[in-house]
């Protein structure tokens, strides 16, 4: 299963790319502490907290256009191991189209993602859960894009892949 986001981000592709390719860029929206080796085969360290210290190996790197990591150390979250996280950027005037993806989820992880997306609680509570999730996603997108809340950030999210059993 693949999880994909498409956003229209303010600014040139070089600036948006730096939010993925540099330690300071990643720390601004995703990690607390990271180390970056921006070259194919380079190792990135993604530090979220004491328990979540992950690594990924760069598989694709085209400056201002694309980056992809294969996640090589993801304890205590084994579902992430071997998945590929990446971004493809396309300039559009003063904006940059950002296609952000997380690919290669196995069937168990696919089930978990569908539960997160669709909810596993009774209908009355599902709307509140969905609203909380949507607020969290919007907050992450604003941090990623360094844009104020509002119509400047446009996004489309999708989940593709096999339907879990």
PDB file of C-alpha atoms in Angstrom, residues 20-76:
ATOM      1  CA  UNK A  20      13.440  17.483   3.032  1.00  0.00           C
ATOM      2  CA  UNK A  21      17.153  17.376   2.198  1.00  0.00           C
ATOM      3  CA  UNK A  22      18.685  19.265   5.134  1.00  0.00           C
ATOM      4  CA  UNK A  23      18.767  18.488   8.843  1.00  0.00           C
ATOM      5  CA  UNK A  24      17.477  21.960   9.715  1.00  0.00           C
ATOM      6  CA  UNK A  25      14.680  21.628   7.163  1.00  0.00           C
ATOM      7  CA  UNK A  26      13.569  18.245   8.546  1.00  0.00           C
ATOM      8  CA  UNK A  27      13.816  19.479  12.143  1.00  0.00           C
ATOM      9  CA  UNK A  28      11.521  22.391  11.286  1.00  0.00           C
ATOM     10  CA  UNK A  29       8.564  20.144  10.459  1.00  0.00           C
ATOM     11  CA  UNK A  30       9.178  16.437  11.188  1.00  0.00           C
ATOM     12  CA  UNK A  31      12.023  15.505  13.522  1.00  0.00           C
ATOM     13  CA  UNK A  32      13.477  16.962  16.704  1.00  0.00           C
ATOM     14  CA  UNK A  33      17.072  16.178  15.766  1.00  0.00           C
ATOM     15  CA  UNK A  34      18.305  14.838  12.468  1.00  0.00           C
ATOM     16  CA  UNK A  35      21.551  14.414  10.577  1.00  0.00           C
ATOM     17  CA  UNK A  36      21.653  14.520   6.803  1.00  0.00           C
ATOM     18  CA  UNK A  37      24.075  13.134   4.222  1.00  0.00           C
ATOM     19  CA  UNK A  38      22.416  14.399   1.009  1.00  0.00           C
ATOM     20  CA  UNK A  39      23.839  12.058  -1.614  1.00  0.00           C
ATOM     21  CA  UNK A  40      22.695   8.758  -3.111  1.00  0.00           C
ATOM     22  CA  UNK A  41      23.761   6.106  -0.594  1.00  0.00           C
ATOM     23  CA  UNK A  42      23.982   8.714   2.178  1.00  0.00           C
ATOM     24  CA  UNK A  43      22.516   7.943   5.597  1.00  0.00           C
ATOM     25  CA  UNK A  44      19.958  10.181   7.267  1.00  0.00           C
ATOM     26  CA  UNK A  45      19.311   9.946  11.015  1.00  0.00           C
ATOM     27  CA  UNK A  46      15.786  10.908  12.063  1.00  0.00           C
ATOM     28  CA  UNK A  47      15.486  11.641  15.789  1.00  0.00           C
ATOM     29  CA  UNK A  48      11.973  12.063  17.140  1.00  0.00           C
ATOM     30  CA  UNK A  49      12.590  11.325  20.834  1.00  0.00           C
ATOM     31  CA  UNK A  50      14.767   9.008  22.944  1.00  0.00           C
ATOM     32  CA  UNK A  51      12.793   5.948  21.845  1.00  0.00           C
ATOM     33  CA  UNK A  52      12.396   6.762  18.143  1.00  0.00           C
ATOM     34  CA  UNK A  53      15.824   7.133  16.505  1.00  0.00           C
ATOM     35  CA  UNK A  54      15.505   6.009  12.893  1.00  0.00           C
ATOM     36  CA  UNK A  55      17.745   5.789   9.846  1.00  0.00           C
ATOM     37  CA  UNK A  56      17.136   5.908   6.133  1.00  0.00           C
ATOM     38  CA  UNK A  57      19.407   5.465   3.129  1.00  0.00           C
ATOM     39  CA  UNK A  58      19.049   7.895   0.237  1.00  0.00           C
ATOM     40  CA  UNK A  59      17.955   5.986  -2.886  1.00  0.00           C
ATOM     41  CA  UNK A  60      17.043   8.986  -5.087  1.00  0.00           C
ATOM     42  CA  UNK A  61      18.471  12.495  -4.937  1.00  0.00           C
ATOM     43  CA  UNK A  62      18.004  15.080  -7.679  1.00  0.00           C
ATOM     44  CA  UNK A  63      18.582  18.564  -6.209  1.00  0.00           C
ATOM     45  CA  UNK A  64      15.423  20.684  -6.141  1.00  0.00           C
ATOM     46  CA  UNK A  65      13.485  17.864  -7.871  1.00  0.00           C
ATOM     47  CA  UNK A  66      13.344  14.583  -5.882  1.00  0.00           C
ATOM     48  CA  UNK A  67      14.513  12.763  -2.769  1.00  0.00           C
ATOM     49  CA  UNK A  68      13.705   9.284  -1.478  1.00  0.00           C
ATOM     50  CA  UNK A  69      14.884   7.310   1.550  1.00  0.00           C
ATOM     51  CA  UNK A  70      14.558   3.616   2.203  1.00  0.00           C
ATOM     52  CA  UNK A  71      13.904   3.266   5.916  1.00  0.00           C
ATOM     53  CA  UNK A  72      16.614   0.968   7.336  1.00  0.00           C
ATOM     54  CA  UNK A  73      16.151   1.321  11.107  1.00  0.00           C
ATOM     55  CA  UNK A  74      12.728   2.146  12.554  1.00  0.00           C
ATOM     56  CA  UNK A  75      12.467   0.582  16.023  1.00  0.00           C
ATOM     57  CA  UNK A  76      10.059   0.389  17.752  1.00  0.00           C
TER      58      UNK A  76
END
